[in-house]
Structure formats: C-alpha cells, structure tokens
Amino acid sequence: MPVIFDSEKKIFKLDTPSSSYIFEVSPTGYLLHLYYGAYVPDTDLDYLRMRLGNASFSANVIAPEERGLSLDTAAVEYPVNGTGDFRVSALSVRGENGNSATDIRYKSHRIYVGKPKLAGLPATYTNDDSEAETLEIICTDSLTGAEVTLIYTAFAKLDAITRSVRVKNTSDRKFKLDRIHSACVDFTGMDFEMLHLQGRWAKERTLVKRHLEFGLQGIHSKRGSSSHNNNPFVALARDGYTEESGEVYGFSLVYSGNFAAEIEVDCMASTRILMGLNPEDFGWTLEAGEEFQSPEVVMVFSENGVGGMSRTFHKLYRHNLCRGEWKTKKRPILVNNWEGTYFDFNDDKLVAIAKDAADLGIEMLVMDDGWFGVRNTDNCSLGDWYVNEKKLRGGLGSLVDRVNALGLKFGIWFEPEMISPDSDLYRAHPDWCLHVNGRERSEGRRQLVLDMSRKDVRDNIFDQMSAILSSANIEYVKWDFNRNLTEVGSELLPPERQCETAHRYMLGVYELLERLLTAFPRLLLEGCSGGGGRFDAGMLYYSPQIWTSDDTDAMERLEIQYGTSMVYPLSSMSAHVSAVPNHQTGRVTSFRTRGDVAMAGAFGYELDLTKLTNEERELVRQQVSDYHKYYDLIQNGDYYRLINPTEDKAKITCAAAWESVSEDKREVLVTYVVIRTQVHVARYLRLRGLDPDRIYVSDDGKRYSGALLMNAGLNLTGGWRDGESRVIHFTAE
C-alpha cells in the first residue's frame, strides 16, 4: 500500500516505488516531518525522531516539558505563522482580531484509493483509481475556526507525490488567508545545489545552479503569469549528484499565475523549501462556511540524478496531466504563417502556402494574428473577434473549405485575455480591463488585460470564440498571452478583496479554458505567451503542447529546449523550422539542422513555404517522413540529455546532444549538434539507457553492443562545420 498509518506510533508513511515520505503526529497534535528520500522499510521509524539538548529562546509549544523540542528547531510538516516557528511559514490566518498568529493541530485523517479533483484548478489525475492512493489530514485552529486539510497523493508506479491544501472556515466569523503554500519539506543539512529555470523573453528556461547559503533564497513571479523569467520549478540536488546519479528532489507547481518557491537555511544548517502562491499582494477572505483550495505541487524524488527526475516528470505529465483526445492522438505537422507573413496576408496568400504544404506532406495550416477586427498592426482590435473580410474575402468558412479541400486541417490564433484600447469592445466596456480607479492604465504591446475574474467578461469572450469555432471546421487554437499584468484591480471586488484579483484572474482563465474544451472536445489547443512565458504544468492540463519560445533560432533553441526538458516532456514542446537569416538573431543555420533541432518536440514550420528552394522542399519532405517514422519514439520515449549546450560552449567539443530510447530499449534516436567547430577534436558520445547485452544496429548497418555505446561511446570524430547536426537511429537485433 502506498500510504500507511501506524496508529500506535502515530506515524504516516507514503511510499512510491523508490521513495518514502514519513511524518508523525506529536502528543500535542503537531505534525512533525521525519524523512523524505530513498525507500526505507516500515521498521525502526522511531529512530528518525530528532531531539535537541536545548532550544534556547524558542517556545516549547510542542511539549512544554521538553526544552529541546520546539517548532523553531523541529522539522515541521506544514509550518504556520506566529506561534513559535520563526522560519518562513506555509500558512498565515488573520482573524477578526487583526492578529495572524496561527496554530493548527491534528484532528483526523482518511486514506483512500484514487485521487481527488481540485475545485477550479488543474491537477494531476489517475486514469484508474489503482494508480494512486490519497491521504487527507485535517488540522484545526481552535481560535479562528480554520480547518486545514493537507492532501497527499502517492503514485504507485512513479516516484511522485502530490501535495495541496484546502482551508475551510468552520466558524461564524470571517478570517483572511495572508499566505498559503501548497507544500513544505524540511531537510536536515544544507548540502544541496538549487536548480531552477531562469530566463527572459526569447531566452526562456536556462538551467541555473547555485549552492544553498544560510538565509532565504528562492524564485518567484508576480507578473500575473508563471513568466519567461522564472519557471514554477525548483530542484534540490545533493552534493555529488550528476545528470544520471545522485539524489535529486524536484518540485513543480501546477499553476500558471503568481507563484513563489522559498528556501530557507536556518542557523542549524537545516533546509526548508516551500512552494505555492506568491504571498506578495495576496490575500483571501473566507466567510463562514467558505473554502479555499491551493494549487498542487508535484514532488519527485530521484536516485538517478537530474535525468531520472526529468523522466519521472515526463511520464507523469504525459499520462496523468495532459487530457483529452490529443493526449495520445498523433499530433499534426503544421505550418504557421506568422514569421512567413506577419500581418501582411489575405485568403489567397494563405491558400498558396497551404497548397505547398499539402505538396510537402504538412498536415495543418495555422492562421496567426491579424485575421480579425481591423487588425493590420498590433495596436488595435483585440477583443473584436469577428472576421476581417477585407483580408479573408468570402469569410472564414470559405478559407477553411479551400484549405480542407487540399487535405489540410485548419487552425487559428486567439488572444482571449487581452483587449486593445482601440477596439469596439473597449469602447463599449472600458471597465472590463484590469485597472485601479484614479491610476493610468499601463499599456504593454499597445494592449490592456481583460478582467478574467469577471463572469460577464468570460461569457462575452466565450461567445465570440464559440461563434468563430462553430462557423468553420477549425481543429486547432493557438491561445496567446502577450503581456504581464499591471494595475491588478477589479471593478467588481470591494477594497478589502482587491488582493484576491490576481488569483481570481487565473481561476477565471482556467474556467474559460475548461468551458471551451468542453464545448469543443476535439480541439487541439496550443498554449503560448509571447513564446514560452506561460510554459507550466497548469497550462499542460488544458493544452498538451505549448509554444516553447518566440526565438526560433536553432542554436538558441538548443539551450531553451534543454532547460525545458528538466520538467516538461518533448511532446509538450512546440518547435518549428523557421527562415534564415533568423528573425530574432540574424543567424544562418542549415535547413537540416533547423529540422533536427525542431524534431525534438511537437514539430512544425514557421515560414513562407512558397519561397523555398527545390533543395529545401526536398529536405522538408525528408523531415516530414522522418518525423512520422520516429514520432512515437520522440513523443513517448525515455529522454536522456547527453551534452549540456550551455556548459559545453566553454569546452573544445562545443556541442549539444540528446537521446530518446523506447521503453523496451529496442529503439534509440540520437541527435548531435556542433555549435562551434574546432580542428583536431576527438568526439566520442556516450549513450545512456541502453541494454548493455543487446546489439544495436544503426541505419547504415553498423553493429554495436549496448555496453560499448554506453561506456566507450559513439565515435563522431570527423569534419564538422558550425551548426552542423547528425541524427543516428539504432534498432536492437
């Protein structure tokens, strides 16, 4: 059983195939953390209890007779504010008396098979109840009447445990949540390196590593989205870890709005990590009987380094987070017209691209920004989701019919959360955007943000989108989000609830996404936010693929896709071949390399196909054929990062490499890219994840043992040019 409770010792134990998570109920009702790490048997768990000789200056509320036992020095399962634990807290409840001192104690628990849904929020799920077991622990604060339910789910076949928190007001008086994290883990020791994904627009999710120091450290976003700048993921890797060895703890938040991951190393060199909603400018009032549900944190433990952690996240998110028909259905190879035409297109131009796409084997045409209102630049018409028939003569239905007649599917771009000041919608409803009365409304990209916390706003946008999607055979939507939130206020909320706006906004977005997918269940939804500004587990619940970055340069994508793979599977990374010189960097990279890099994801094209040379057209046909051939291996195989392109830039090899291995280890696809070449460089690439006793045959007929490929490596020494790539496919005899 994944979850057990020792009623005599008052110890809870959650097991996954290779990990154990253990905590206890103290005699006075406090939950104290005991252990998280590699699997341990159900014996001698008392040994894990830690006691100090003396906890000077610390309140002894856990056991007044034990001066060495204090919330300030103990490993606390879910720490609260103001009653003895002086480290950063997970929960703070402010009562009507104005004080935020909080004290929660164990009341009861229940254990059951399966996993519950979270009201209004994305979360992992079970396809069958037997896949997981759930523990719910109810703790109460006797003064405020706060009932705090800690929800844990342990997956039976993956080393993943999910955490979330639900708070209910059981009193007849209101109180306010000042902060609520979804998960906390206290570790003994500080011998960790913190891994996180940092970036900016067009340079998202660069892997950053730094050793923990005494005091507070961490990452956050208060931009109204998970952001280009910091992804809602952190890992703690014990000293001595590598890509494929050592202990690594991964934490991923299933949420797309303001978040924080806070890490504190205290005076005893113990480490606390918390993850959840960003407490800055957050508050939530609960009236009598009301509940608040926090987002979910996914915790993954790996004894096989960072790579082992990543492969667990990949499997979990492919099978237990992505939903709907497109979770397993083969995704179409598409061409998006954005970098090919920008706003300068009409129906005939799109059909011309579609004709070439059909000839080349591409399966879908996506019409990007510029088809609606009077939009010929980015300064107007967001919110006016009706067809510009000056561009699309004959209307949208006529265009879609012409594209479908060529054998192609059709997709379309929306930016549902935004509104242009120069739009019919804004002129009719200027109060519908986020704003603070008396303050100037800051524009970003010449647009404002709709108040998605309002049902009337969501109803209007849904009705407009539904009318468009019902008017023609549209099978794909690219959902964009092109600015951060400022003046985060809502016309409908009273002053004391304005700090709820950002979270209510995100709940509104999720509600609209859910409504849209319920109305159009066969729709393939691709997330986007100026590229990868909202690439997170929350969005994957609705969109199984996300535009990875607005930077389509293949050399830049090496690092972006490398970092993204820390948490997110290749099937989620939308990656396209674009024109050269690249529109973001000006770099010229070979067509073959652009295809090889883009193939490590949800594959497509982002250029004007009518301008390709005959040689490039043949390469497109070959790339399309290869992607179909290797589709299942790329999308569902075990992924191994072989060379870190960021770190290897400083080495003589200066390369990037990765590998996909089928679950049965019978098929392997290796990609090797030389970023910058030098003369007389020996290049041996050691593969991973193979069966050492099998013989693997490459497509050119050469035979290698798995042991040889993993230990001696694949010999790639030879003449290489800057930006040159090679893809090698092996099958086992």
XYZ file of C-alpha atoms in Angstrom:
733
model
C 0.000 0.000 0.000
C 1.437 3.419 -0.917
C 0.024 5.040 2.266
C 0.133 3.513 5.733
C -0.619 4.814 9.230
C 0.898 3.307 12.362
C -1.858 4.075 14.856
C 0.305 3.149 17.837
C 3.267 5.340 16.936
C 1.127 7.962 15.143
C 3.368 7.821 12.075
C 2.271 8.295 8.458
C 4.336 6.750 5.658
C 3.848 7.318 1.936
C 5.754 5.007 -0.396
C 6.414 5.158 -4.121
C 8.494 2.505 -5.939
C 11.812 4.052 -4.853
C 10.990 6.689 -2.235
C 9.459 7.102 1.207
C 7.886 10.160 2.808
C 7.346 9.979 6.574
C 5.919 12.246 9.288
C 4.348 11.887 12.716
C 1.701 13.366 14.978
C 3.253 14.642 18.210
C 1.493 14.020 21.554
C 0.204 17.603 21.456
C -1.126 17.283 17.895
C 1.610 18.908 15.823
C 2.666 17.288 12.550
C 6.438 16.778 12.514
C 8.363 15.763 9.416
C 10.662 12.750 9.758
C 12.044 11.747 6.367
C 11.860 12.131 2.589
C 14.222 10.198 0.354
C 15.082 6.736 -0.909
C 12.709 3.953 0.090
C 13.065 2.639 3.649
C 11.215 -0.351 5.158
C 8.467 0.018 7.749
C 10.734 -0.642 10.744
C 12.552 1.480 13.312
C 10.786 4.654 12.223
C 11.091 5.989 15.781
C 14.792 6.343 15.077
C 14.018 9.243 12.759
C 12.750 11.477 15.559
C 15.137 14.353 16.219
C 15.563 15.966 19.628
C 17.946 18.757 20.612
C 19.522 19.140 24.020
C 18.190 22.675 24.384
C 16.320 25.059 22.125
C 17.324 28.398 23.601
C 14.936 31.340 23.169
C 12.434 29.066 21.406
C 8.904 28.417 22.601
C 8.312 24.826 23.668
C 4.725 24.516 22.466
C 5.184 21.000 21.070
C 5.997 19.596 24.502
C 6.351 22.181 27.298
C 8.263 19.697 29.440
C 10.923 19.217 26.720
C 13.097 22.305 26.306
C 14.846 20.655 23.381
C 11.655 20.341 21.333
C 10.406 23.493 19.647
C 8.608 24.410 16.445
C 11.529 26.727 15.793
C 14.026 23.872 15.612
C 11.898 20.854 14.697
C 11.218 19.607 11.186
C 7.614 20.765 10.778
C 5.295 19.196 8.237
C 3.215 22.295 7.491
C 4.575 25.346 9.366
C 2.333 28.236 10.371
C 2.956 31.813 11.388
C 3.354 33.408 14.779
C 3.318 30.562 17.317
C 6.925 29.508 17.683
C 8.362 28.676 14.257
C 10.393 31.716 13.223
C 11.334 30.384 9.805
C 9.343 31.213 6.690
C 5.833 29.822 7.079
C 3.433 27.977 4.812
C 0.198 29.349 6.263
C -0.898 32.542 7.951
C -4.516 33.059 9.026
C -5.522 36.544 10.179
C -8.558 36.526 12.433
C -11.089 39.287 13.026
C -8.957 40.424 15.959
C -6.347 41.507 13.402
C -3.717 39.031 14.586
C -2.136 36.428 12.293
C -0.752 34.019 14.896
C -1.893 30.602 13.675
C -1.918 27.247 15.466
C -3.124 24.109 13.677
C -3.290 20.669 15.311
C -4.143 17.207 14.042
C -7.828 16.283 14.228
C -8.380 13.312 11.916
C -7.380 11.676 8.666
C -8.591 9.356 5.953
C -6.820 7.184 3.383
C -8.453 6.145 0.115
C -7.559 4.851 -3.338
C -7.513 7.213 -6.288
C -7.006 10.947 -6.385
C -9.490 13.816 -5.977
C -10.015 16.656 -8.415
C -9.176 20.139 -7.180
C -12.065 22.579 -7.440
C -11.435 25.086 -10.226
C -7.770 24.150 -10.643
C -5.656 21.981 -12.928
C -4.064 18.966 -11.265
C -2.672 15.543 -11.978
C -5.207 12.732 -12.058
C -5.455 8.951 -12.157
C -6.674 7.067 -15.213
C -7.671 4.298 -12.820
C -8.031 4.514 -9.042
C -5.402 1.806 -8.619
C -2.702 4.185 -9.909
C -2.513 6.115 -6.633
C -3.578 6.392 -3.026
C -4.507 9.585 -1.205
C -4.095 10.741 2.386
C -6.132 13.655 3.712
C -5.225 15.040 7.139
C -7.499 17.538 8.845
C -5.904 20.019 11.239
C -7.781 22.759 13.061
C -7.106 26.163 14.577
C -9.402 26.411 17.589
C -9.341 30.222 17.747
C -10.114 31.175 14.141
C -12.072 28.061 13.203
C -9.772 27.389 10.264
C -9.971 23.749 9.191
C -6.847 22.913 7.188
C -6.867 19.762 5.072
C -3.465 18.589 3.874
C -3.889 16.438 0.758
C -1.171 13.966 -0.282
C -1.316 11.536 -3.194
C 1.354 8.876 -3.755
C 1.554 7.302 -7.213
C 2.013 3.534 -7.249
C 4.318 3.220 -10.277
C 6.104 6.579 -10.322
C 8.295 8.267 -7.716
C 5.887 11.185 -7.454
C 3.871 12.570 -4.547
C 1.453 15.467 -4.957
C 0.533 17.983 -2.277
C -2.175 20.606 -1.914
C -4.075 22.321 0.895
C -7.735 23.140 1.418
C -8.834 25.634 4.097
C -12.417 25.884 5.324
C -13.891 28.452 7.683
C -15.887 26.433 10.218
C -16.600 29.436 12.451
C -19.326 32.068 12.257
C -16.725 34.829 11.774
C -14.660 35.649 8.708
C -10.894 35.404 8.542
C -8.246 36.175 5.942
C -5.514 33.997 4.469
C -2.353 36.106 4.256
C -0.301 33.297 2.745
C -0.892 29.688 1.771
C 1.782 27.461 0.308
C 0.836 24.104 -1.157
C 3.804 22.120 0.132
C 6.684 22.305 2.576
C 9.560 19.920 3.209
C 12.167 20.310 5.962
C 15.503 18.602 5.272
C 18.391 18.024 7.653
C 21.549 19.581 6.262
C 22.202 22.181 3.588
C 24.415 20.131 1.277
C 22.245 20.915 -1.729
C 22.535 22.698 -5.014
C 19.429 24.597 -6.063
C 18.432 24.114 -9.698
C 15.931 26.400 -11.369
C 14.961 27.702 -14.808
C 15.674 31.398 -15.344
C 15.159 33.484 -18.451
C 13.565 36.331 -20.328
C 11.548 36.773 -23.496
C 13.131 34.721 -26.312
C 15.572 33.128 -23.836
C 13.370 31.090 -21.537
C 14.250 28.364 -19.046
C 18.030 28.459 -18.883
C 19.182 25.980 -16.248
C 20.778 27.784 -13.277
C 22.649 26.012 -10.468
C 23.739 27.505 -7.151
C 24.719 26.149 -3.749
C 22.408 26.903 -0.861
C 23.519 29.568 1.598
C 22.315 30.472 5.068
C 19.167 32.573 4.981
C 16.391 32.995 2.431
C 16.701 32.276 -1.277
C 14.298 31.250 -3.996
C 12.379 32.302 -7.084
C 9.019 33.888 -7.751
C 6.763 35.595 -10.241
C 4.396 38.477 -9.573
C 3.756 39.165 -13.271
C 0.313 37.560 -13.309
C 1.715 34.505 -15.074
C 4.369 31.903 -14.421
C 6.536 34.108 -16.692
C 9.516 33.932 -19.026
C 11.728 34.893 -16.092
C 11.283 32.096 -13.554
C 9.530 28.814 -14.214
C 7.495 27.322 -11.315
C 10.026 24.550 -10.797
C 12.883 24.057 -8.334
C 15.092 21.065 -7.638
C 17.337 20.385 -4.675
C 20.246 18.153 -5.674
C 22.523 16.713 -3.012
C 26.209 17.423 -3.397
C 27.882 14.885 -5.646
C 24.923 14.436 -7.997
C 25.308 14.208 -11.770
C 22.921 14.065 -14.698
C 22.373 10.340 -14.109
C 23.393 9.699 -10.484
C 22.789 11.061 -7.013
C 19.783 12.264 -5.035
C 17.571 14.939 -6.568
C 14.271 16.316 -5.258
C 12.108 18.085 -7.841
C 9.200 20.437 -7.072
C 6.807 21.568 -9.809
C 3.752 23.774 -9.241
C 0.645 23.033 -11.311
C -0.307 26.694 -11.672
C 0.077 29.481 -14.228
C -0.093 32.669 -12.155
C 1.886 34.398 -9.406
C 3.956 31.851 -7.505
C 6.855 31.557 -5.085
C 9.371 28.871 -4.208
C 11.018 29.889 -0.941
C 14.061 28.125 0.503
C 15.470 28.923 3.931
C 18.605 27.515 5.514
C 18.374 28.122 9.258
C 21.015 28.544 11.951
C 21.258 24.771 12.398
C 22.012 24.293 8.681
C 18.620 22.685 8.096
C 16.848 23.417 4.820
C 13.181 24.279 4.356
C 11.545 24.518 0.940
C 8.033 25.834 0.371
C 6.142 26.249 -2.887
C 2.786 27.755 -3.740
C 1.017 31.035 -4.370
C 3.186 34.137 -4.132
C 2.260 35.760 -0.797
C 3.163 39.247 -2.050
C -0.023 41.245 -2.659
C -2.105 38.131 -1.952
C -4.923 37.753 0.498
C -8.155 35.792 0.559
C -11.130 36.362 2.850
C -13.185 33.353 3.868
C -16.651 33.981 5.229
C -18.349 31.379 7.420
C -18.562 28.048 5.592
C -16.368 29.079 2.645
C -13.368 27.096 1.377
C -10.124 27.886 -0.400
C -8.200 25.304 -2.419
C -4.496 25.812 -3.117
C -2.818 24.721 -6.359
C -0.992 21.411 -6.468
C 2.733 20.793 -6.065
C 4.257 17.682 -7.621
C 7.272 16.322 -5.725
C 9.587 13.868 -7.475
C 12.486 12.005 -5.884
C 15.279 10.508 -7.967
C 18.290 8.399 -7.035
C 19.335 8.589 -10.679
C 20.289 12.234 -10.854
C 18.568 15.030 -12.700
C 17.828 12.784 -15.659
C 15.899 10.339 -13.508
C 13.868 13.197 -12.054
C 13.064 14.539 -15.530
C 11.917 11.189 -16.887
C 9.514 10.798 -13.956
C 8.037 14.249 -14.576
C 7.764 13.457 -18.302
C 5.838 10.224 -17.745
C 3.577 11.725 -15.114
C 2.739 14.797 -17.174
C 2.168 12.826 -20.381
C -0.106 10.242 -18.762
C -1.590 11.940 -15.688
C -1.753 15.672 -16.502
C -2.408 16.138 -20.225
C -6.000 15.256 -21.074
C -8.422 14.742 -23.905
C -8.220 13.286 -27.366
C -4.810 14.809 -28.140
C -3.172 13.308 -25.072
C -2.408 10.183 -27.111
C -3.604 11.022 -30.624
C -0.865 11.731 -33.151
C -0.396 15.490 -33.452
C -0.363 17.036 -36.940
C 2.723 18.605 -38.501
C 1.696 22.213 -39.037
C 2.841 25.353 -40.771
C 2.143 28.664 -39.020
C 2.120 31.771 -41.211
C 3.353 34.261 -38.564
C 7.037 34.564 -39.459
C 6.163 33.971 -43.108
C 3.757 36.893 -43.497
C 3.231 38.664 -40.151
C 0.119 40.854 -40.679
C 0.535 41.043 -44.451
C -1.703 38.273 -45.770
C -5.064 37.554 -47.327
C -7.019 34.433 -48.165
C -5.178 33.810 -51.430
C -1.779 34.089 -49.757
C -2.780 31.571 -47.093
C -4.151 29.173 -49.696
C -0.891 29.442 -51.651
C 1.025 28.417 -48.513
C -1.490 25.626 -47.923
C -1.024 24.277 -51.468
C 2.709 23.992 -50.939
C 2.127 22.479 -47.504
C -0.095 19.787 -48.983
C 2.501 19.017 -51.643
C 5.211 18.658 -48.984
C 3.217 16.407 -46.651
C 2.458 19.022 -43.972
C -0.893 18.360 -42.323
C -2.254 21.651 -40.971
C -2.256 25.372 -41.765
C -2.442 27.718 -38.773
C -3.563 31.297 -39.395
C -1.898 33.511 -36.793
C -2.528 37.106 -35.649
C -4.217 39.597 -37.981
C -7.414 37.906 -39.212
C -9.956 39.788 -37.042
C -11.393 43.253 -36.475
C -9.409 45.822 -38.458
C -6.065 44.465 -37.290
C -3.178 45.152 -39.655
C -0.733 46.072 -36.870
C -0.558 45.180 -33.177
C -2.216 48.388 -31.940
C -5.924 47.562 -32.287
C -8.841 45.123 -32.361
C -8.004 42.670 -29.565
C -11.395 41.747 -28.144
C -13.142 42.153 -31.502
C -13.216 38.506 -32.517
C -15.029 38.820 -35.829
C -13.539 38.121 -39.247
C -11.877 40.882 -41.267
C -13.476 40.124 -44.623
C -11.251 42.624 -46.397
C -8.455 40.132 -45.756
C -10.468 36.940 -45.857
C -12.687 37.609 -48.841
C -15.674 35.307 -48.718
C -15.275 34.865 -44.982
C -13.601 32.361 -42.722
C -15.741 29.420 -43.810
C -14.695 29.850 -47.426
C -10.999 29.937 -46.486
C -11.264 26.851 -44.294
C -13.129 24.960 -47.016
C -10.386 25.800 -49.532
C -7.688 24.619 -47.125
C -9.601 21.455 -46.193
C -10.091 20.690 -49.898
C -6.305 20.443 -50.162
C -6.307 17.750 -47.465
C -5.100 20.034 -44.661
C -6.550 20.734 -41.244
C -7.053 24.358 -40.232
C -6.042 26.192 -37.055
C -6.458 29.746 -35.811
C -4.872 32.203 -33.354
C -6.652 33.961 -30.461
C -5.517 36.173 -27.609
C -8.645 35.862 -25.456
C -7.345 37.572 -22.296
C -6.417 40.870 -23.939
C -8.207 43.996 -25.104
C -6.990 46.861 -27.266
C -7.919 50.416 -26.228
C -8.685 50.864 -29.925
C -11.411 48.238 -30.133
C -15.182 48.095 -30.231
C -15.181 46.003 -27.056
C -13.179 48.571 -25.089
C -15.303 51.460 -26.306
C -18.391 49.567 -25.120
C -16.916 48.295 -21.829
C -13.927 50.351 -20.617
C -14.427 48.895 -17.109
C -13.768 45.347 -18.331
C -9.988 45.596 -18.158
C -7.858 45.217 -15.055
C -7.433 48.697 -13.621
C -7.186 50.815 -10.496
C -9.546 53.753 -10.437
C -7.634 57.018 -10.500
C -4.474 55.478 -11.978
C -3.303 55.492 -15.563
C -3.864 52.191 -17.340
C -0.422 50.953 -18.368
C -0.319 49.545 -21.874
C 2.018 46.758 -22.926
C 2.336 45.918 -26.610
C -0.416 48.526 -27.094
C -2.906 46.430 -25.161
C -4.645 46.076 -21.804
C -5.669 42.930 -19.939
C -9.268 41.834 -19.564
C -10.513 41.193 -16.028
C -10.926 37.439 -16.328
C -12.192 37.229 -12.749
C -15.497 38.580 -14.088
C -18.034 36.095 -15.422
C -19.599 38.660 -17.751
C -16.216 39.206 -19.391
C -15.602 35.481 -19.769
C -19.101 34.944 -21.142
C -18.542 37.583 -23.809
C -15.191 36.157 -24.909
C -16.522 32.597 -24.885
C -19.495 33.590 -27.026
C -17.233 35.324 -29.548
C -14.774 32.415 -29.701
C -17.564 29.868 -29.876
C -19.151 31.691 -32.808
C -15.862 31.630 -34.730
C -15.091 27.990 -33.917
C -18.621 26.923 -34.854
C -18.547 28.776 -38.167
C -15.989 26.515 -39.845
C -14.052 23.274 -39.475
C -11.399 24.639 -37.108
C -9.422 21.893 -35.373
C -6.696 23.817 -33.550
C -6.401 27.011 -31.500
C -3.211 28.805 -30.536
C -4.071 30.656 -27.294
C -1.680 33.578 -26.796
C -0.990 35.911 -23.844
C 1.343 38.762 -24.710
C 1.913 40.957 -21.675
C 2.289 40.968 -17.905
C -0.407 42.190 -15.529
C -0.265 45.690 -14.043
C -2.813 47.726 -12.072
C -4.232 44.410 -10.913
C -7.600 45.585 -9.702
C -11.167 44.559 -10.413
C -14.168 46.861 -10.697
C -16.371 44.240 -9.026
C -14.349 43.498 -5.885
C -14.589 45.603 -2.705
C -11.423 47.281 -1.367
C -10.693 44.573 1.200
C -10.761 41.895 -1.518
C -8.624 43.581 -4.198
C -5.689 41.371 -3.168
C -7.705 38.399 -4.446
C -7.749 39.728 -8.017
C -4.632 38.028 -9.400
C -5.684 34.564 -8.254
C -9.300 35.121 -9.263
C -7.970 36.158 -12.682
C -6.161 32.826 -13.043
C -9.184 30.857 -11.860
C -11.220 32.702 -14.485
C -8.767 31.787 -17.233
C -8.932 28.143 -16.189
C -12.734 28.277 -16.179
C -12.800 29.709 -19.704
C -10.324 27.100 -20.948
C -12.394 24.314 -19.415
C -15.601 25.691 -20.905
C -14.034 25.976 -24.352
C -12.678 22.417 -24.310
C -15.994 21.070 -23.034
C -17.812 22.780 -25.898
C -15.179 21.718 -28.463
C -13.706 18.466 -27.089
C -11.859 17.575 -30.310
C -9.966 20.864 -30.396
C -6.161 20.761 -30.221
C -5.160 23.673 -28.016
C -1.618 25.059 -28.075
C -0.619 27.442 -25.305
C 1.539 30.484 -25.942
C 2.661 33.597 -24.094
C 4.995 35.651 -26.222
C 6.585 32.278 -26.758
C 7.254 30.402 -23.524
C 6.087 32.949 -20.944
C 3.438 30.616 -19.563
C 5.020 27.225 -20.105
C 3.934 25.426 -16.953
C 2.169 22.343 -15.683
C -1.052 24.277 -15.141
C -1.389 25.068 -18.839
C -0.486 21.499 -19.853
C -3.723 20.378 -18.209
C -5.570 22.229 -20.983
C -3.051 22.421 -23.837
C -0.905 19.323 -24.438
C 1.625 21.404 -26.340
C 2.958 24.921 -25.737
C 4.941 27.264 -27.989
C 8.356 26.882 -26.387
C 9.850 30.257 -27.294
C 9.461 33.103 -29.770
C 13.140 32.548 -30.534
C 13.086 30.016 -33.369
C 16.855 30.135 -33.965
C 18.066 26.531 -33.832
C 21.236 27.341 -31.872
C 19.260 29.277 -29.269
C 16.609 26.570 -29.127
C 19.282 24.052 -28.072
C 19.564 25.726 -24.666
C 15.879 26.627 -24.386
C 14.704 23.095 -25.135
C 17.425 21.618 -22.902
C 16.191 23.629 -19.911
C 12.530 22.992 -20.693
C 13.178 19.238 -20.677
C 14.099 19.402 -16.980
C 10.386 19.132 -16.227
C 8.343 19.026 -19.405
C 8.204 16.190 -21.979
C 9.207 16.593 -25.626
C 5.556 16.063 -26.583
C 4.725 19.375 -24.886
C 7.388 21.489 -26.654
C 6.140 23.086 -29.852
C 9.182 23.535 -32.110
C 9.283 24.872 -35.680
C 11.683 25.206 -38.576
C 11.913 28.918 -39.440
C 13.550 31.018 -42.158
C 17.122 32.311 -42.259
C 18.577 34.735 -41.513
C 16.647 34.022 -38.329
C 14.168 36.787 -37.478
C 15.288 37.001 -33.844
C 19.078 36.586 -34.028
C 20.002 37.073 -37.687
C 21.900 33.781 -37.587
C 22.083 31.492 -40.614
C 21.824 27.800 -39.777
C 21.430 24.958 -42.251
C 17.931 23.759 -43.088
C 18.861 20.248 -41.982
C 19.983 21.389 -38.522
C 16.890 23.540 -38.096
C 14.825 20.432 -38.748
C 16.869 18.168 -36.480
C 16.502 20.588 -33.550
C 12.790 21.194 -34.125
C 12.147 17.462 -34.354
C 12.798 17.199 -30.590
C 9.269 18.385 -29.893
C 5.829 18.918 -31.440
C 7.161 19.508 -34.953
C 6.171 22.151 -37.475
C 7.202 25.037 -39.736
C 7.131 28.816 -39.264
C 7.942 30.328 -42.668
C 6.582 31.079 -46.123
C 6.691 27.728 -47.902
C 6.217 29.396 -51.281
C 9.725 30.874 -51.012
C 11.597 27.593 -50.502
C 14.174 26.389 -52.987
C 13.805 22.975 -54.624
C 16.551 21.628 -52.362
C 14.762 22.935 -49.263
C 11.489 21.410 -50.450
C 13.134 18.004 -50.673
C 14.512 18.469 -47.171
C 11.009 19.275 -45.906
C 9.710 16.045 -47.435
C 12.515 14.117 -45.751
C 11.926 15.809 -42.393
C 8.204 15.098 -42.567
C 8.917 11.460 -43.395
C 11.462 11.127 -40.578
C 9.145 12.703 -38.037
C 6.387 10.242 -38.886
C 8.898 7.391 -38.704
C 10.246 8.387 -35.296
C 7.098 10.016 -33.893
C 6.355 7.534 -31.119
C 9.997 7.333 -30.086
C 10.300 11.125 -29.824
C 6.962 11.728 -28.145
C 6.868 8.790 -25.732
C 10.433 7.520 -25.368
C 12.663 7.928 -22.324
C 14.636 11.140 -22.803
C 18.332 11.454 -21.970
C 20.265 14.714 -22.045
C 23.755 13.735 -23.200
C 25.519 17.107 -23.502
C 24.511 20.383 -21.842
C 24.891 23.022 -24.598
C 25.334 25.861 -22.102
C 28.223 24.187 -20.282
C 29.764 22.616 -23.383
C 30.170 26.015 -25.056
C 33.268 26.501 -22.924
C 34.764 23.176 -23.986
C 36.669 22.165 -27.079
C 33.775 19.979 -28.267
C 31.215 22.842 -28.059
C 28.201 20.682 -28.820
C 24.741 19.580 -27.729
C 23.321 16.068 -27.761
C 20.244 14.191 -26.632
C 18.687 10.768 -26.996
C 15.269 9.090 -26.967
C 15.045 5.410 -26.007
C 11.941 3.258 -26.359
C 10.549 1.813 -23.149
C 11.616 -1.698 -24.168
C 15.117 -0.381 -25.046
C 14.868 -1.777 -28.576
C 14.957 1.536 -30.442
C 17.177 4.595 -29.997
C 17.337 8.016 -31.656
C 20.405 10.187 -31.026
C 20.868 13.814 -32.101
C 24.267 15.536 -32.060
C 24.782 19.214 -32.924
C 28.131 21.002 -33.161
C 27.634 24.607 -32.075
C 31.130 25.812 -32.932
C 33.756 23.635 -34.552
C 37.492 23.405 -33.974
C 40.130 21.326 -35.748
C 41.521 18.059 -34.380
C 38.780 17.376 -31.833
C 38.017 13.817 -30.743
C 34.267 13.361 -30.360
C 33.001 10.270 -28.531
C 29.383 10.422 -27.415
C 28.473 8.060 -24.570
C 24.859 6.953 -24.864
C 22.587 6.096 -21.939
C 19.632 3.926 -21.112
C 20.502 1.025 -23.429
C 20.535 -2.697 -22.709
C 24.252 -3.469 -22.299
C 23.758 -7.049 -23.520
C 21.959 -6.204 -26.743
C 23.428 -5.496 -30.166
C 22.237 -2.232 -31.695
C 22.311 -1.718 -35.461
C 22.424 1.771 -36.953
C 20.539 2.587 -40.144
C 23.795 2.316 -42.112
C 24.155 -1.311 -40.982
C 26.897 -0.910 -38.360
C 26.598 -3.094 -35.243
C 27.434 -2.037 -31.681
C 26.866 -3.571 -28.273
C 24.857 -1.523 -25.821
C 27.764 -1.742 -23.393
C 30.165 -0.330 -25.989
C 27.892 2.594 -26.862
C 27.394 3.488 -23.193
C 30.964 3.009 -21.970
C 33.267 3.775 -24.903
C 30.793 5.935 -26.765
C 29.778 6.532 -30.362
C 32.712 7.789 -32.410
C 31.670 11.058 -34.069
C 35.165 12.341 -34.762
C 35.499 13.922 -38.189
C 34.930 17.071 -40.167
C 32.215 19.230 -38.651
C 31.050 22.715 -39.531
C 29.493 25.298 -37.237
C 25.849 24.457 -36.663
C 26.049 21.043 -38.310
C 23.921 18.208 -36.932
C 23.519 14.485 -37.260
C 20.679 12.147 -36.282
C 21.522 8.471 -35.743
C 18.864 5.778 -35.383
C 19.510 2.347 -33.859
C 17.386 -0.761 -33.535
C 18.206 -3.781 -31.392
C 18.704 -7.158 -33.019
